[in-house]
Short mmCIF file of C-alpha atoms in Angstrom, two decimals:
data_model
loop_
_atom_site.label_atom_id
_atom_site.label_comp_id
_atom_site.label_asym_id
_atom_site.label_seq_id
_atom_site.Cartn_x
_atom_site.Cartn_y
_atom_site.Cartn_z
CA UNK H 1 68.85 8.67 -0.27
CA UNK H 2 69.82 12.14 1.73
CA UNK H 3 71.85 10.72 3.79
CA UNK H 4 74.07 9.11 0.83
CA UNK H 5 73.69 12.43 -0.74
CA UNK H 6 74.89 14.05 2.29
CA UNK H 7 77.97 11.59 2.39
CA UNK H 8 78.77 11.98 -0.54
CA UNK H 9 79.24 15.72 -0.59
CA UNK H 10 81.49 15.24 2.67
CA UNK H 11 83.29 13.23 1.06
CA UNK H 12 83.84 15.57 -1.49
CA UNK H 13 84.41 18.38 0.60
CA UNK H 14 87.31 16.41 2.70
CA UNK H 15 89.00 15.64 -1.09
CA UNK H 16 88.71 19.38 -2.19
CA UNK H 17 90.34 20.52 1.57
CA UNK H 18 93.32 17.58 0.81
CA UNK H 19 93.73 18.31 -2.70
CA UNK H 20 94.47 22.27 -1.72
CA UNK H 21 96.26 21.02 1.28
CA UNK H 22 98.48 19.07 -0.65
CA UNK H 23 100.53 19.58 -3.50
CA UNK H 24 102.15 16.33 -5.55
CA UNK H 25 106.06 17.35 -7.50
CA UNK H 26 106.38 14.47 -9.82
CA UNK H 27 109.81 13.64 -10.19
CA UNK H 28 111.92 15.63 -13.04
CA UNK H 29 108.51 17.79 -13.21
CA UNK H 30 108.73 21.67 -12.37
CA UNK H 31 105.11 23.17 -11.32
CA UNK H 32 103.51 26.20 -10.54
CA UNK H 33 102.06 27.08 -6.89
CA UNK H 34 100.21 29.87 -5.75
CA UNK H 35 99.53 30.28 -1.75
CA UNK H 36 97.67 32.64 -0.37
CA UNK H 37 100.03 34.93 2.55
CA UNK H 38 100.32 32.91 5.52
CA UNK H 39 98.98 29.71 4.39
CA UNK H 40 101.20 26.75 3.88
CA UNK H 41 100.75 23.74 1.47
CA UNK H 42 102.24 20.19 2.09
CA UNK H 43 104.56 19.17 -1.11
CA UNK H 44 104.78 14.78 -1.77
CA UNK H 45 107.82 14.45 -3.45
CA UNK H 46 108.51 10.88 -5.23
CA UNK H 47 111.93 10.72 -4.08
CA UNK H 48 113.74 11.16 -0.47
CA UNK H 49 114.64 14.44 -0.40
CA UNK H 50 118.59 15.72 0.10
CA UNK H 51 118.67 18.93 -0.67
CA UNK H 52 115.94 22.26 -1.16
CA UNK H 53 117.17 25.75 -2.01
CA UNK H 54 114.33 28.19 -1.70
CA UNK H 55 115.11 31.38 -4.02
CA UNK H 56 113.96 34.46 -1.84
CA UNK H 57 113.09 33.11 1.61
CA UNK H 58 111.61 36.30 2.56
CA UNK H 59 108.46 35.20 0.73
CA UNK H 60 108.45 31.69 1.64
CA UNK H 61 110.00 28.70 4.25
CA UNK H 62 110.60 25.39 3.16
CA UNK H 63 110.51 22.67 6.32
CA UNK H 64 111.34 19.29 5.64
CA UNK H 65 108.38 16.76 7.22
CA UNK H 66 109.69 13.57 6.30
CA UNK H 67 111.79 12.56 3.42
CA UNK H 68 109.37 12.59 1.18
CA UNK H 69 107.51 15.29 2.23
CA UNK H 70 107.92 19.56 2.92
CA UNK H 71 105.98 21.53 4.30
CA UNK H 72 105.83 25.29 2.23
CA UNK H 73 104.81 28.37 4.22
CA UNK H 74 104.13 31.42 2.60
CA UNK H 75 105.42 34.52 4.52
CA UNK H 76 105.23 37.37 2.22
CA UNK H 77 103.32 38.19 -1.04
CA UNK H 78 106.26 37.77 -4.04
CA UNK H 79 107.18 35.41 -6.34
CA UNK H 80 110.29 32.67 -5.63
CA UNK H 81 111.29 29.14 -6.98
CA UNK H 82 112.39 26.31 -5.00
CA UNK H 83 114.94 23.57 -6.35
CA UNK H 84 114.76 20.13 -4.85
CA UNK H 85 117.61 17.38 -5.08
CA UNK H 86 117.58 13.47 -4.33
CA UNK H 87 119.98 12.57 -1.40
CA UNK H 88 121.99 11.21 -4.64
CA UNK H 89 122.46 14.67 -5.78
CA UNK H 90 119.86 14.73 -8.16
CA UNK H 91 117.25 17.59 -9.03
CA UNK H 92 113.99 16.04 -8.09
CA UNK H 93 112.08 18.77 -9.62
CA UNK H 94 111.57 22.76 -8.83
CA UNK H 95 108.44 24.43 -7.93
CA UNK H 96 108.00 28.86 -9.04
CA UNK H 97 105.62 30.02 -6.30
CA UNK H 98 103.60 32.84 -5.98
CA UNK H 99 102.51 34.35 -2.88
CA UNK H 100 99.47 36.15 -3.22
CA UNK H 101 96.84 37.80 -1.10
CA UNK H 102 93.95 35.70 0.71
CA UNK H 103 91.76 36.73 -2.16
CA UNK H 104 89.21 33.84 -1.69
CA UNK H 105 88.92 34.55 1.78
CA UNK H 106 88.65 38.47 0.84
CA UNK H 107 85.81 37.29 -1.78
CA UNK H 108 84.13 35.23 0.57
CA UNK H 109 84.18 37.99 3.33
CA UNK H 110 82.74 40.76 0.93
CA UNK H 111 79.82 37.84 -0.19
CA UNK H 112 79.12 37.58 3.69
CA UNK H 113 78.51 41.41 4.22
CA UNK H 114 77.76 42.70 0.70
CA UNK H 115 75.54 39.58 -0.70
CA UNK H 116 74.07 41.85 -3.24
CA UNK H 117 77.01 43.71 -4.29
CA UNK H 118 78.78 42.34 -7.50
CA UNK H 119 82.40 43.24 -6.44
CA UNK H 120 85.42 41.29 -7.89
CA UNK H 121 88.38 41.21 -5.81
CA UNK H 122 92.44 41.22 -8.12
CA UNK H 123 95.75 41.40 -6.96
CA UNK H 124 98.14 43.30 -8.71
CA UNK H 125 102.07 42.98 -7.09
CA UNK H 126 101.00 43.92 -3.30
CA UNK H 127 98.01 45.57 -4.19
CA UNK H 128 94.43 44.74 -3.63
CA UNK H 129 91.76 45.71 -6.89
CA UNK H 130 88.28 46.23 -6.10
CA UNK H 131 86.37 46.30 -9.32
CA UNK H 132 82.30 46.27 -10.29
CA UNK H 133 78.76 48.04 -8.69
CA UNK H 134 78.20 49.32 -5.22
CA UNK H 135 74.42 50.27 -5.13
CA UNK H 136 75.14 53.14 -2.31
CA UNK H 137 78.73 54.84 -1.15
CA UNK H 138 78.72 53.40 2.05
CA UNK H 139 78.42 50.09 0.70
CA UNK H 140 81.66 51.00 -1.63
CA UNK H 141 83.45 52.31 1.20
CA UNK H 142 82.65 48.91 3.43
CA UNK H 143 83.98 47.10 0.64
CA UNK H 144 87.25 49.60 0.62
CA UNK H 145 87.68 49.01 4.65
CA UNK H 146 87.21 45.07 4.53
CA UNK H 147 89.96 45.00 1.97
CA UNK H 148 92.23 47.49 3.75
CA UNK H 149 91.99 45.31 6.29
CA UNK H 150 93.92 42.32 4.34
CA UNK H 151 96.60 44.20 3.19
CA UNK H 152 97.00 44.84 7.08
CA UNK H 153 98.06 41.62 7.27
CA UNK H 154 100.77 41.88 4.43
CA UNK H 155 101.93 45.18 7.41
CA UNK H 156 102.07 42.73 9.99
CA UNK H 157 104.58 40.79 8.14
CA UNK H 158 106.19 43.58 7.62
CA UNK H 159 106.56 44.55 11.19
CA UNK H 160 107.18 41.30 12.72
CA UNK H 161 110.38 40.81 9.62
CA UNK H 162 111.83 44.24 11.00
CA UNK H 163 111.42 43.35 14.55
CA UNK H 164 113.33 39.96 14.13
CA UNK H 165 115.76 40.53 11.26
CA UNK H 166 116.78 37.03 11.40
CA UNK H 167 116.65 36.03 7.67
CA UNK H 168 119.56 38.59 6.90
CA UNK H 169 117.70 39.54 3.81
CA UNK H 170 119.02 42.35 1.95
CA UNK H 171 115.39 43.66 0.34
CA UNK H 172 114.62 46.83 0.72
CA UNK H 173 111.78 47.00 -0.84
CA UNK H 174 108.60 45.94 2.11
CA UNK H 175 105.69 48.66 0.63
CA UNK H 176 102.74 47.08 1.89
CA UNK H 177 100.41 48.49 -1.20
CA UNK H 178 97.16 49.80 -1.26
CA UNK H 179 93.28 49.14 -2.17
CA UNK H 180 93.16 50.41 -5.71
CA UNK H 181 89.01 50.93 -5.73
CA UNK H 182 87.10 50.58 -9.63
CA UNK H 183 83.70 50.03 -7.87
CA UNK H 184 80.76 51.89 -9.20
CA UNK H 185 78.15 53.41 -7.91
CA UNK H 186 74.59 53.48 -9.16
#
């Protein structure tokens, strides 16, 4: 009985991974994505593919697997749509994305070294939100460094779009943000 227990929860495990791995755009349907900065998501479109337009490509790539399926990368936290067309000219379907910080990983990071610290992680634009109790300062302030350290990442985008200037974009705006702390101490 535990080991069909155990099975069974692998199995379920391996459909939660491919169900946020993938991403299915019904045909005519237009859907709502959110990826977390530099994670990607693989899009099954009904159709063959012709044609993608991506919105703002400075928050997100669009690669083209297969005709059926794309690859979407997020590269910067923002929001963007992307159109889709048949190779008959058709609009498949559009997807409005939203790249937002790795707050699950965040969450999961401040569970690891704060287990008994009821902090709630938000994003807010390119800002990080620490809300809830800290039982001592330096706990608060470990909380405040572990998330400064994600919005590091959003800097390293930042660096490594400056360095290559290939996408030609025209945005001036690249503030990286900041840890906007709510915690409480007791």
């Amino acid at each position: 009985f535990a080991a069909a227990l155990l099975a069974w929860a692998g199995l379920v495990s391996l459909a939660h991974a491919q169900s946020a791995a993938f991403q299915t755009l019904p045909t005519g349907a237009a859907i709502n994505m959110s990826i977390p900065l530099f994670k990607s998501r693989v899009v099954l479109v009904d159709l063959p593919t012709g044609r993608v337009a991506v919105g703002n490509p400075d928050v997100a790539d669009i690669v083209v697997i297969s005709p059926t399926q794309l690859y979407v990368l997020a590269k910067d936290i923002g929001t963007t749509n992307v159109l889709f067309w048949s190779r008959d000219n058709r609009m498949i379907g559009s997807i409005n994305l939203e790249v937002v910080h790795d707050l699950d990983g965040l969450k999961s990071k401040l569970n690891q070294l704060l287990p008994t610290e009821p902090i709630e992680v938000y994003s807010a634009q390119r800002s990080i939100i620490l809300k809830g109790r800290a039982s001592n300062v330096t706990s608060m302030n470990a909380a405040v460094r572990v998330a400064e350290g994600y919005l590091a990442q959003i800097q390293t985008a930042k660096q490594t779009q400056e360095f290559e200037q290939q996408s030609g974009s025209k945005r001036e705006d690249k503030a990286v943000g900041s840890v906007i702390n709510l915690i409480e101490v007791s």
